[in-house]
Tab-separated table of C-alpha atoms and ligand atoms in Angstrom:
chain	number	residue	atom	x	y	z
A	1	UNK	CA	0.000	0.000	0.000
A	2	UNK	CA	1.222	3.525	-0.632
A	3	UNK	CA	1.487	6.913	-0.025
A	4	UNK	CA	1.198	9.123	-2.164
A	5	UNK	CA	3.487	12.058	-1.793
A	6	UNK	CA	3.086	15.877	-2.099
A	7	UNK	CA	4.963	16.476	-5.954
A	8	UNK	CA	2.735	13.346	-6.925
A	9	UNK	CA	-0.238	14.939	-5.722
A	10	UNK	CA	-0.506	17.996	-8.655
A	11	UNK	CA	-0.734	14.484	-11.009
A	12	UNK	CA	-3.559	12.651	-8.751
A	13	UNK	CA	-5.727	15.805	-8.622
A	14	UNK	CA	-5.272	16.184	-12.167
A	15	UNK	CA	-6.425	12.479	-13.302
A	16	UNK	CA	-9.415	12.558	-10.645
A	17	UNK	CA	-10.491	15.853	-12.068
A	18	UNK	CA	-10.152	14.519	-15.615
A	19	UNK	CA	-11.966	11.368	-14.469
A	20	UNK	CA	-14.876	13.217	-13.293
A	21	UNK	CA	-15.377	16.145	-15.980
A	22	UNK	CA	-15.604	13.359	-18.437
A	23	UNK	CA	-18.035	11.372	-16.807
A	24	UNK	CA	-20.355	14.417	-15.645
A	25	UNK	CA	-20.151	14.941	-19.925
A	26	UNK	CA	-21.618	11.562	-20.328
A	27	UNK	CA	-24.289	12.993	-17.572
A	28	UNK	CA	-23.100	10.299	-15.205
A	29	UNK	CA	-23.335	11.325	-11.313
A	30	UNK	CA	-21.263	10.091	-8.442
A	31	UNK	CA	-22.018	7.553	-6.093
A	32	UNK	CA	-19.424	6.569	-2.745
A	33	UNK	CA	-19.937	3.216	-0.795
A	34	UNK	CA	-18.498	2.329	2.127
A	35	UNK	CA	-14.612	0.745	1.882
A	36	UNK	CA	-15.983	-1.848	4.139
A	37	UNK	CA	-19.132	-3.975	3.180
A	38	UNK	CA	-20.389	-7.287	4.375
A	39	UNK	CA	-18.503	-9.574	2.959
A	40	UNK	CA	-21.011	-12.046	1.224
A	41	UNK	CA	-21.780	-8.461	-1.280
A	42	UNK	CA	-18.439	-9.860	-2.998
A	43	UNK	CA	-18.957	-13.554	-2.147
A	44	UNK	CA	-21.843	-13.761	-3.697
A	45	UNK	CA	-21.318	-11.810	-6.887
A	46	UNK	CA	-17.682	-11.673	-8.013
A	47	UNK	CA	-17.672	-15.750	-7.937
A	48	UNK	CA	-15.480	-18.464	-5.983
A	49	UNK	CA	-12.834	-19.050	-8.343
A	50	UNK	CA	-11.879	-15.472	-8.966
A	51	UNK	CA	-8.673	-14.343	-8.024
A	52	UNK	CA	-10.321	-11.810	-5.696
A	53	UNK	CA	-12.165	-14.517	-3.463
A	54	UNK	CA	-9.778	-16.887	-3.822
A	55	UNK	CA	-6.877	-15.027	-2.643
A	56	UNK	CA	-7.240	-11.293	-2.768
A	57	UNK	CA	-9.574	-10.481	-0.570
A	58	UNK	CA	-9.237	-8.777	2.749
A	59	UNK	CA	-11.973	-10.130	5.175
A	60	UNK	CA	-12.640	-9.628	9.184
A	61	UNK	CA	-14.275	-10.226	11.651
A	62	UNK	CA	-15.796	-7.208	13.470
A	63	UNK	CA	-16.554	-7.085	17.377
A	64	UNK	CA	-20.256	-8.258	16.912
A	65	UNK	CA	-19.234	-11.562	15.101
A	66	UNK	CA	-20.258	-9.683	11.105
A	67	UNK	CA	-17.935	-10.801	8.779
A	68	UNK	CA	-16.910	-7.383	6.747
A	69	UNK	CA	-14.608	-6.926	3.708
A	70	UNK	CA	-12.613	-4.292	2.470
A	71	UNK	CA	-14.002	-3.930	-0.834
A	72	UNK	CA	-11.933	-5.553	-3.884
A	73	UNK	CA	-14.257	-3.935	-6.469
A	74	UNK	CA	-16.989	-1.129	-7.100
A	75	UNK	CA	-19.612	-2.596	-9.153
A	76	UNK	CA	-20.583	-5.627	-6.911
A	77	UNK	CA	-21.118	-2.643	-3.906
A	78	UNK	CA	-22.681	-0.486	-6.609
A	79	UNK	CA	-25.545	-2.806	-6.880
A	80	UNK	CA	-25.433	-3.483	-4.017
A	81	UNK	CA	-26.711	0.376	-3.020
A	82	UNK	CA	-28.508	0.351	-6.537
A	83	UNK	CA	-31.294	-2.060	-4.552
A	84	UNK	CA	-31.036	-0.536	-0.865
A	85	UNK	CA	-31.670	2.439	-2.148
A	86	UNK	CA	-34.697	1.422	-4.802
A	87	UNK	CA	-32.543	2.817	-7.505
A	88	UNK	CA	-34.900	0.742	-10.123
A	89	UNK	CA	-37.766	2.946	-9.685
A	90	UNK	CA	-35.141	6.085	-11.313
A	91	UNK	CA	-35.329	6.766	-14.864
A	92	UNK	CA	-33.595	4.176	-16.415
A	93	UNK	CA	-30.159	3.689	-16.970
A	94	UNK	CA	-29.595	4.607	-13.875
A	95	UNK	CA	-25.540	6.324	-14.986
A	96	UNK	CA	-23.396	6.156	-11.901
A	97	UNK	CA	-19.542	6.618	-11.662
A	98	UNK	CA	-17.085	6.640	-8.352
A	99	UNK	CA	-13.787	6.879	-7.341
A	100	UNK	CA	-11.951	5.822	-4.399
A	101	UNK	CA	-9.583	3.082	-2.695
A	102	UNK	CA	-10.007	-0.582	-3.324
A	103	UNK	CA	-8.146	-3.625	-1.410
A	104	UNK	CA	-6.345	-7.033	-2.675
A	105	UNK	CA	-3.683	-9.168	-1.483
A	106	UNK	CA	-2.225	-9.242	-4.799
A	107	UNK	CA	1.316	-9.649	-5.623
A	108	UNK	CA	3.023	-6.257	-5.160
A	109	UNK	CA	5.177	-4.999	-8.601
A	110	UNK	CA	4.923	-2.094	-10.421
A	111	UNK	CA	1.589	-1.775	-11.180
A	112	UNK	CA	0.089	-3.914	-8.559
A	113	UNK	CA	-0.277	-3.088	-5.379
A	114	UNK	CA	-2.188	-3.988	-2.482
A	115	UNK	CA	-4.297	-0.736	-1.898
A	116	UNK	CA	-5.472	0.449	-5.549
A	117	UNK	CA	-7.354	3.671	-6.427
A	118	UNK	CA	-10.089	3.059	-9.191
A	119	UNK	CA	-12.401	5.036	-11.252
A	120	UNK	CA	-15.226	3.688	-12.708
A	121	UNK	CA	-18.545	3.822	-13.946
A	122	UNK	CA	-21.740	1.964	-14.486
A	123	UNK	CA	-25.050	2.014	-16.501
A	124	UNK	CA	-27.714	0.437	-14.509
A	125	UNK	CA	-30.857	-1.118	-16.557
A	126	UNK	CA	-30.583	-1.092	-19.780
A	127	UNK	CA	-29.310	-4.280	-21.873
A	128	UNK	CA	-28.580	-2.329	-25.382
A	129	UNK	CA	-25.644	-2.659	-26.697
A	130	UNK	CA	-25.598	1.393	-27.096
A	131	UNK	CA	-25.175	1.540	-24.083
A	132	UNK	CA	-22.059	-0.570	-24.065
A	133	UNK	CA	-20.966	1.271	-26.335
A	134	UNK	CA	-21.272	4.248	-24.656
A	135	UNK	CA	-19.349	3.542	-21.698
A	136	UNK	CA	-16.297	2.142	-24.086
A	137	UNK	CA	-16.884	5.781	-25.474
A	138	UNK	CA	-16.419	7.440	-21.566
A	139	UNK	CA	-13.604	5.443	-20.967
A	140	UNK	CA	-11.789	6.193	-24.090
A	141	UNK	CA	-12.613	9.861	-23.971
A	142	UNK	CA	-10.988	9.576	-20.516
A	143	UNK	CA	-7.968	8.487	-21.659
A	144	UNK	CA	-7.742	10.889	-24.517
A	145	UNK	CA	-8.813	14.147	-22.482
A	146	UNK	CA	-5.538	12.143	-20.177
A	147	UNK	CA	-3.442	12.484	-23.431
A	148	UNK	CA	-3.083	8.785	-23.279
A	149	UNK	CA	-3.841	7.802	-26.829
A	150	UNK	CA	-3.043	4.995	-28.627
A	151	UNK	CA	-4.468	2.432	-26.673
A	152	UNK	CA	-5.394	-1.037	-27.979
A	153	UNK	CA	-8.441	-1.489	-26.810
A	154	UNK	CA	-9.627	-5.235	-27.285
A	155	UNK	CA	-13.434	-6.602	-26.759
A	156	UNK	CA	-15.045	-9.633	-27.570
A	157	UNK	CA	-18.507	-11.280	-26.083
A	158	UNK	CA	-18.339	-14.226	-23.672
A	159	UNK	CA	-22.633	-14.751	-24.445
A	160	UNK	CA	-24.716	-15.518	-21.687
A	161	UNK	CA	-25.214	-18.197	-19.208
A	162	UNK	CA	-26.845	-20.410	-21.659
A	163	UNK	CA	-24.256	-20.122	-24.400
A	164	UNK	CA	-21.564	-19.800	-22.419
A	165	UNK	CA	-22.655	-23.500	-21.117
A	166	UNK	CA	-22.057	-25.233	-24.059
A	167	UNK	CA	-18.641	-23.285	-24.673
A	168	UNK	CA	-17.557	-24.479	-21.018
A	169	UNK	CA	-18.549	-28.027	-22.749
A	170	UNK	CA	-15.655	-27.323	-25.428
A	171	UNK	CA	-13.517	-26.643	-23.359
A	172	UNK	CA	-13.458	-29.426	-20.779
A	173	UNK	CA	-13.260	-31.988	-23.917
A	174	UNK	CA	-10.696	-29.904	-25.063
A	175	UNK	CA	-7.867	-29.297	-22.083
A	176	UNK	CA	-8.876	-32.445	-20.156
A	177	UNK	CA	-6.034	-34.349	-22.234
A	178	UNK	CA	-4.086	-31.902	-21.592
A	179	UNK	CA	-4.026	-31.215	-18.372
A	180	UNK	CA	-0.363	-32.570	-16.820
A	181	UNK	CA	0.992	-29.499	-19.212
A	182	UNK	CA	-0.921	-27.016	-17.446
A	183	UNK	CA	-0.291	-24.688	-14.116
A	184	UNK	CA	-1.285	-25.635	-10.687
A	185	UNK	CA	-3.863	-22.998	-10.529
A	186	UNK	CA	-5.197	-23.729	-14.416
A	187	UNK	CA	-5.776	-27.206	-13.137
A	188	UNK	CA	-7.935	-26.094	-10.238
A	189	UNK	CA	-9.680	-23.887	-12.611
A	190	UNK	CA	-10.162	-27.074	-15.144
A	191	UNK	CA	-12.877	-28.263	-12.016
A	192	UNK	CA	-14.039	-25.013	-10.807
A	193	UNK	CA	-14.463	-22.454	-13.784
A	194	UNK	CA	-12.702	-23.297	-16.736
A	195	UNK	CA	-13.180	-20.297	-18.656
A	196	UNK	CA	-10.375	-18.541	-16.355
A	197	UNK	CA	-7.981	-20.728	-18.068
A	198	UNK	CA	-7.823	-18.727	-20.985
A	199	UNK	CA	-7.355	-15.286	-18.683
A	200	UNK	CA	-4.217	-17.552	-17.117
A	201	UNK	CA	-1.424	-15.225	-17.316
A	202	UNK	CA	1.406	-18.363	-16.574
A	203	UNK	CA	3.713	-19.039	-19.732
A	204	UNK	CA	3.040	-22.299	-19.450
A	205	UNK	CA	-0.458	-22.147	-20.152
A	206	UNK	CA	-0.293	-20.241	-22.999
A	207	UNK	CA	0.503	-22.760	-25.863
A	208	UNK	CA	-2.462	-24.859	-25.109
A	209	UNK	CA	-4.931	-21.819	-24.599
A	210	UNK	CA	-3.771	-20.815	-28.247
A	211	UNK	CA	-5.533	-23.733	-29.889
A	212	UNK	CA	-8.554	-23.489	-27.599
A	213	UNK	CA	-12.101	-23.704	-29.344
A	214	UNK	CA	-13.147	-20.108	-29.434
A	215	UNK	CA	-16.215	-18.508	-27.665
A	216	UNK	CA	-17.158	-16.786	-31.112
A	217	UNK	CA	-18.372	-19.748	-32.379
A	218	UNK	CA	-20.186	-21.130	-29.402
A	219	UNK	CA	-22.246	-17.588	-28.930
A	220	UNK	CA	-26.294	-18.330	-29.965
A	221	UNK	CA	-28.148	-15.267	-32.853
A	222	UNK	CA	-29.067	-12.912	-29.824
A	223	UNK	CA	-25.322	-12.649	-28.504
A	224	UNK	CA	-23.836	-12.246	-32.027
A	225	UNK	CA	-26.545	-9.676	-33.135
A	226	UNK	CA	-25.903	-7.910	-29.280
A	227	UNK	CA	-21.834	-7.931	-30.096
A	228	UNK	CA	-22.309	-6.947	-33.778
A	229	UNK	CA	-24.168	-4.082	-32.720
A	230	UNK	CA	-21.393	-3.011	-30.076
A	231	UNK	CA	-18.903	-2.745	-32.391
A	232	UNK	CA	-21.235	-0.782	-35.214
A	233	UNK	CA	-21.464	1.988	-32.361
A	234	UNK	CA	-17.473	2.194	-31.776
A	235	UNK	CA	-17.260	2.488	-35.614
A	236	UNK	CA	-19.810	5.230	-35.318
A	237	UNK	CA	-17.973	6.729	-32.728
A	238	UNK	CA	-14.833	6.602	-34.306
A	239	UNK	CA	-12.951	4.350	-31.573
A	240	UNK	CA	-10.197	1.575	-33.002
A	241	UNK	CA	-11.144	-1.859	-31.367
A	242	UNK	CA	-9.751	-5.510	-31.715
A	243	UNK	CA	-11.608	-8.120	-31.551
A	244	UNK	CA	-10.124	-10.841	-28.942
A	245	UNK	CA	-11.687	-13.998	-28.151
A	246	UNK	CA	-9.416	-14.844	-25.593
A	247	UNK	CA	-10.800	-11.964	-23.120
A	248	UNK	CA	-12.838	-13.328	-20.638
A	249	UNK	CA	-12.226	-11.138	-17.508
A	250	UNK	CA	-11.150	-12.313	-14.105
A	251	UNK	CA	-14.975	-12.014	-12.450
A	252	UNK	CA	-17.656	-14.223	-12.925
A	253	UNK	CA	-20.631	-11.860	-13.215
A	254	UNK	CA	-19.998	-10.986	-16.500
A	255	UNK	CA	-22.311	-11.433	-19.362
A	256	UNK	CA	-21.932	-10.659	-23.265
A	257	UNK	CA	-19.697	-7.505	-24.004
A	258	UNK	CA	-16.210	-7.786	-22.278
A	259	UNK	CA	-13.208	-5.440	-23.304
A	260	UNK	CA	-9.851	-4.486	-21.901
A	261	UNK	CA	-7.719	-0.844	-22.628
A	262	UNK	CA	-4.047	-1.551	-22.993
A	263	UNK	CA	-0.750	0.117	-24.074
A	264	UNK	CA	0.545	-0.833	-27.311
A	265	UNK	CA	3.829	-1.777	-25.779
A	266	UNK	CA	1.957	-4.242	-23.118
A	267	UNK	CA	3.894	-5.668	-20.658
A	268	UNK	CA	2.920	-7.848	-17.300
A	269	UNK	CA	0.902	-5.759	-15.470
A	270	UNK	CA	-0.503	-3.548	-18.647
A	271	UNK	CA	-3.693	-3.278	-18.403
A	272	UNK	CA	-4.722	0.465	-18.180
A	273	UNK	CA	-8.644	-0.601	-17.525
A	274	UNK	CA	-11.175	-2.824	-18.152
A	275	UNK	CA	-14.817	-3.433	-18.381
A	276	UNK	CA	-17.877	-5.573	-18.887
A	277	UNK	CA	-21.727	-6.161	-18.666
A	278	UNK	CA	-22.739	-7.929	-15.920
A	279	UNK	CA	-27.043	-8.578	-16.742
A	280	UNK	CA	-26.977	-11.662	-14.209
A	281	UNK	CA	-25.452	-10.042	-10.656
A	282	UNK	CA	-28.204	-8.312	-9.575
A	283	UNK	CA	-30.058	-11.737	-9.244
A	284	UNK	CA	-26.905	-12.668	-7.102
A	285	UNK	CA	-27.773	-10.051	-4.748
A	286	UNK	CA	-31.073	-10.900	-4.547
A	287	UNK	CA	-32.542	-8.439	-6.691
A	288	UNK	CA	-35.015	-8.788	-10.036
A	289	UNK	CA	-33.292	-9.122	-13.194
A	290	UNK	CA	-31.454	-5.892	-14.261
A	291	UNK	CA	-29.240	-5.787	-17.045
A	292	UNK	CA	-25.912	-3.753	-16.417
A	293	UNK	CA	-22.731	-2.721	-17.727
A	294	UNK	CA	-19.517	-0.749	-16.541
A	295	UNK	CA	-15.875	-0.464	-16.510
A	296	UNK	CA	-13.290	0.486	-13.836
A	297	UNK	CA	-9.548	2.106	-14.754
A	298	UNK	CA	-6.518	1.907	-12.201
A	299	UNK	CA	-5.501	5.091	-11.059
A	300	UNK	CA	-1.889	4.293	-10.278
A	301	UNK	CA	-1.851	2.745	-13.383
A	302	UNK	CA	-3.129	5.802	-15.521
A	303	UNK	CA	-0.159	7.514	-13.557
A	304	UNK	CA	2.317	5.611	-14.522
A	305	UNK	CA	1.575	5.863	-18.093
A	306	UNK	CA	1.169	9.551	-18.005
A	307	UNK	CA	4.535	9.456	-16.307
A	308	UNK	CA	6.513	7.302	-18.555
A	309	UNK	CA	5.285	9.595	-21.455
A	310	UNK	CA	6.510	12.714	-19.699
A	311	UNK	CA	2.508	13.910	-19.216
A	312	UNK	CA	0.605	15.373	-16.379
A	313	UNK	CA	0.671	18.822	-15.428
A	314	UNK	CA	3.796	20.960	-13.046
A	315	UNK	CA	4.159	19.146	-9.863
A	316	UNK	CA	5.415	22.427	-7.973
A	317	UNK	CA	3.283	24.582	-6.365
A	318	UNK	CA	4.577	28.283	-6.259
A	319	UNK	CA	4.799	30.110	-3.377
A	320	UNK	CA	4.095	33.819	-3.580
A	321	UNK	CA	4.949	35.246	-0.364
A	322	UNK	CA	7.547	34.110	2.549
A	323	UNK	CA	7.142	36.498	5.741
A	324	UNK	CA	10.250	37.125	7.505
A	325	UNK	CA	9.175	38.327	11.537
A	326	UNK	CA	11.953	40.076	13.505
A	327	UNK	CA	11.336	40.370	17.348
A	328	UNK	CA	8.404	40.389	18.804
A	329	UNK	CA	6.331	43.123	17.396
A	330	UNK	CA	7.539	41.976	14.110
A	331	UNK	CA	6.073	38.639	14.482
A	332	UNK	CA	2.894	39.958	15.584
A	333	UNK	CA	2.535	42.151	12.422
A	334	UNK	CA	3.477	38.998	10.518
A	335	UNK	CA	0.728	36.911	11.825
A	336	UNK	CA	-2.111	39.501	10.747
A	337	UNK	CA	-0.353	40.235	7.564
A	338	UNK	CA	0.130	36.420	6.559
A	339	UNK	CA	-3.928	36.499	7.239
A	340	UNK	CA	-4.568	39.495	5.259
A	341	UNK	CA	-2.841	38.427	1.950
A	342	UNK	CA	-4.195	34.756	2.203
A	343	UNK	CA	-7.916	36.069	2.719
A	344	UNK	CA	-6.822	38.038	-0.657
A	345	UNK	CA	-5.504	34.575	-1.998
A	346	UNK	CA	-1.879	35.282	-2.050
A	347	UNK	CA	-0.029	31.852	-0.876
A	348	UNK	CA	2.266	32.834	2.171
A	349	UNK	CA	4.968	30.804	3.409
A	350	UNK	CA	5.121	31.626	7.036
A	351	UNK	CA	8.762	31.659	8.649
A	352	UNK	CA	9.554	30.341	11.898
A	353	UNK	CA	10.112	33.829	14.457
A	354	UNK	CA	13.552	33.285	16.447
A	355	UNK	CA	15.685	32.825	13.001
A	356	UNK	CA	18.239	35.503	11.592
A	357	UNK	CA	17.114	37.347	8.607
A	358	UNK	CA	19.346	35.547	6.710
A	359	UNK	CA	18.371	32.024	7.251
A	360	UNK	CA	14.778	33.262	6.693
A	361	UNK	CA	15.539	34.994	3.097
A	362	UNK	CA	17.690	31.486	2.510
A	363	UNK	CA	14.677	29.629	3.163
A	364	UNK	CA	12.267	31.762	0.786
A	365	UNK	CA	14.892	31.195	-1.900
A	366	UNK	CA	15.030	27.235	-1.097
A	367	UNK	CA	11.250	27.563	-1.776
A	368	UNK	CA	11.919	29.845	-5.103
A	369	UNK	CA	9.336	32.509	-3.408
A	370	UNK	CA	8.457	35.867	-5.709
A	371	UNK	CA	8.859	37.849	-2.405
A	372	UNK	CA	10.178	38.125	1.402
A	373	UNK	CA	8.190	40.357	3.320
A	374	UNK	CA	10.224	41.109	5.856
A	375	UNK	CA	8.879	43.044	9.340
A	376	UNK	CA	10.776	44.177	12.342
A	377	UNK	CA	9.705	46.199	15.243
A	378	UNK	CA	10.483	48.848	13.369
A	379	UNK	CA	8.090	48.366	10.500
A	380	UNK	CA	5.692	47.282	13.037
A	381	UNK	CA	5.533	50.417	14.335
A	382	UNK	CA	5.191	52.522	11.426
A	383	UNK	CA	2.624	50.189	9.716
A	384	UNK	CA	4.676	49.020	7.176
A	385	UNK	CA	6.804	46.265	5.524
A	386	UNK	CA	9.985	45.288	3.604
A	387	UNK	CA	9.023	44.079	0.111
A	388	UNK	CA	12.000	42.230	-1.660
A	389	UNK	CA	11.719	40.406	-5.132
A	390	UNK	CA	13.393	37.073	-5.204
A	391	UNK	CA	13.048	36.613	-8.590
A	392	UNK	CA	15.186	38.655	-10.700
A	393	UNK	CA	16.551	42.010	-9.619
A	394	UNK	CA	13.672	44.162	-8.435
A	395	UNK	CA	14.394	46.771	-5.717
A	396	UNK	CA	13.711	46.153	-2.084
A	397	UNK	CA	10.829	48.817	-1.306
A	398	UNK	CA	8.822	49.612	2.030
A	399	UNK	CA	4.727	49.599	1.435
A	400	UNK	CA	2.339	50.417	3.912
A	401	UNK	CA	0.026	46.810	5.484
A	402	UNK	CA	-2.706	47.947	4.258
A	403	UNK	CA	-1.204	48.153	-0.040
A	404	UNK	CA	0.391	44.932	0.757
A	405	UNK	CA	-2.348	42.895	-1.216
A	406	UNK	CA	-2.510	45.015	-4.093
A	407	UNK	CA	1.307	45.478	-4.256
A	408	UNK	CA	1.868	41.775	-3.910
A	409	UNK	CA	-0.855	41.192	-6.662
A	410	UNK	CA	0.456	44.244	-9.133
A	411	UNK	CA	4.130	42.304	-9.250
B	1	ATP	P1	-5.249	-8.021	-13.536
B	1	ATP	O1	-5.598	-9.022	-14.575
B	1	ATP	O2	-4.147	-7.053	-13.926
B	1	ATP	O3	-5.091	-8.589	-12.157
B	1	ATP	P2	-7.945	-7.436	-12.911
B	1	ATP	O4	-8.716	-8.209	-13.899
B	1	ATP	O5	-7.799	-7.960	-11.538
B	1	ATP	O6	-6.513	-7.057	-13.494
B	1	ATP	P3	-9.968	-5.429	-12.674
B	1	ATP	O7	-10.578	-6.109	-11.539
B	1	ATP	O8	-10.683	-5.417	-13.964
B	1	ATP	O9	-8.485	-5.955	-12.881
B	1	ATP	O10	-9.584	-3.939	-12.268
B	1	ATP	C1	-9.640	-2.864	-13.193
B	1	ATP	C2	-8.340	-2.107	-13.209
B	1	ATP	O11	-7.855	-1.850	-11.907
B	1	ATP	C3	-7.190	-2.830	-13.885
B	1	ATP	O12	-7.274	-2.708	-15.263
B	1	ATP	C4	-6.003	-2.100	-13.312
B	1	ATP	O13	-5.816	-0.861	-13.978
B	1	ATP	C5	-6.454	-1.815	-11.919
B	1	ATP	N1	-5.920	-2.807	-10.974
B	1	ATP	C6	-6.366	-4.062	-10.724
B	1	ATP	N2	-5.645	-4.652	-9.769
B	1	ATP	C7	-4.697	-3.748	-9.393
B	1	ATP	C8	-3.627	-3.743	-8.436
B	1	ATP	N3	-3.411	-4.777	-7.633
B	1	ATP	N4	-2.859	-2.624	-8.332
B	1	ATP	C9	-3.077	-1.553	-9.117
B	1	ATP	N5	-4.059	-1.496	-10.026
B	1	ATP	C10	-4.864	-2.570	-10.181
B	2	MG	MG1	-6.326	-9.075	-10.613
């Protein structure tokens, strides 16, 4: 888990602000759950053999005996609240998008980590494929307002529970003779959900996933009419795609449309963000059906990127003022002046009383300051202060308190 310091802080505000202006464009409004829930919210939704339940996830027990999790993910939450809070009797899509702090023990590397930020967002009740579409469209817009083009974004449609079935079917005929070639955890998967094979990211898997039968042609008319349609709305919008029929997605929920944003240059731990419709995890909750679709992007991950590309806006933040007390009275005047020019939104620095006027001035340069106002008793008494430019070779004047503001402001 991180911190995140202050010079990467100027990039953080930056993405989050990006993040949300794009998503209020698509008229989508914010929603913030809890960082704890009860656990069975993911249990029950994001499926046994994901790598989330089966090793990521951070449970407890609280004091009363509840068994809580920190959350691994948004949209299992997100429906979740969509029920509590009777979301389905909203006009419909109900367009939500968050931000925040997500948990999983995952294997720390660049990239990974075990406290992620995400942003993400979600279209509630509606099963068209415009509106998959749509929130491909968000997320790329994101990553272009970002300045992170060029990303290969890759979809494909893993059908729904029915055709997916008889694809599972395929499969098992298909790596059961194979099996002694394949990972530890592919082999689990082989009993348990079989389709995560083909999202196994071990080398040695990857040979035999390559002549897998293919989900395309398991998917019945409804799913390939649903995924043709997808893709004639990224044409219309203008957005590149691939299709890949080896995405499947690490969660179980999903249903139909599935698609991933990554680098050209992908590496390990590549993928920007990634997305899905989930039309069958509301009914895992215990809700009525209610189609659904949504996508969440890694925020360390977007940083990275921007940094390796030499993106992202200045880290510094400038300081405009560094007051420079001298005895007593002088640090009295410095107090109400420090107030006055920050109510007039001037930045002060304020230095410590007690230090020589040199160390002070040393310090305001250390900070690359545009002025040192500097007040002694003297000043104090006659109402006014020592004004000296720090950045090139102004004069050192004396102004009266009360044209500080305006003299700080006029430059
Ligand atoms: P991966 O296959 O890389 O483990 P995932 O399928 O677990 O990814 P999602 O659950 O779809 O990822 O999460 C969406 C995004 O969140 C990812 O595309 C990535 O940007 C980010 N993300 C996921 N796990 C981590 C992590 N441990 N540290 C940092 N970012 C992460
Ligand atoms: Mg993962």
């Amino acid at each position: 888990m991180n911190d995140t310091l202050p010079q990467d802080a100027a990039l953080w505000r930056h993405i989050r602000d990006t993040a949300e202006r794009v998503a209020r464009l698509f008229d989508y409004r914010q929603i913030t759950t809890p960082i704890v829930e009860d656990a069975r919210v993911f249990l029950r939704t994001v499926g046994d053999e994901s790598d989330i339940v089966q090793k990521e996830m951070y449970v407890f027990e609280d004091r009363g005996g509840d068994r809580l999790a920190l959350r691994p993910e948004g949209t299992a939450a997100i429906c979740r609240a969509y029920l509590e809070h009777g979301m389905g009797s909203w006009p419909q899509p109900v367009r939500l998008f968050y931000i925040g702090p997500y948990f999983r023990y995952d294997r720390p590397q660049a990239g990974r980590y075990r406290q992620l930020w995400q942003f993400g967002a979600e279209a509630i009740g509606s099963d068209s494929p415009a509106t998959d579409a749509e929130l491909i469209e968000l997320q790329h817009a994101l990553y272009e307002a970002l300045g992170l083009t060029g990303l290969v974004l890759r979809v494909n449609s893993i059908g729904t529970a029915e055709s997916r079935a008889r694809y599972v079917q395929a499969l098992r005929e298909y790596f059961r003779p194979l099996l002694p070639s394949l990972s530890k955890d592919s082999q689990r998967r082989f009993e348990t959900n079989i389709l995560r094979i083909l999202d196994s990211k071990e080398e040695q898997d990857r040979e035999a996933v390559a002549d897998a039968p293919k989900i395309p042609d398991f998917l019945d008319e409804a799913d390939t009419a649903h995924f043709g349609q997808v893709q004639q709305h990224l044409r219309d919008a203008g957005i590149a795609y691939q299709v890949d029929p080896y995405i499947v997605r690490g969660l179980d929920y999903y249903s139909r449309t599935v698609w991933e944003f990554e680098p050209a240059e992908a590496g390990g731990q590549s993928t920007v963000g990634a997305g899905g419709r989930y039309d069958g995890l509301m009914e895992l909750l215990g809700g009525p059906p209610t189609p659904g679709v949504g996508f969440a992007t890694g925020i360390e991950r977007i940083a990275l990127n921007l940094k390796a590309r030499g993106l992202g806006p200045e880290a510094s933040q400038p300081v405009d003022v560094v007051t420079v007390p001298l005895g007593e009275a002088g640090a009295s005047a410095c107090i109400r002046v420090a107030r006055d020019l920050r109510a007039a939104g001037i930045t002060v620095r304020a230095s410590i009383p007690g230090r020589s006027m040199k160390a002070a001035l040393r310090g305001a340069s250390a900070v690359d300051a545009a002025y040192a106002v500097i007040i002694g008793d003297r000043e104090a008494a006659e109402g006014v202060a020592q004004v000296k430019p720090l950045r090139g070779d102004g004069e050192q004047r004396t102004v009266a308190l009360e044209e500080l503001a305006a003299a700080i402001q006029a430059g």
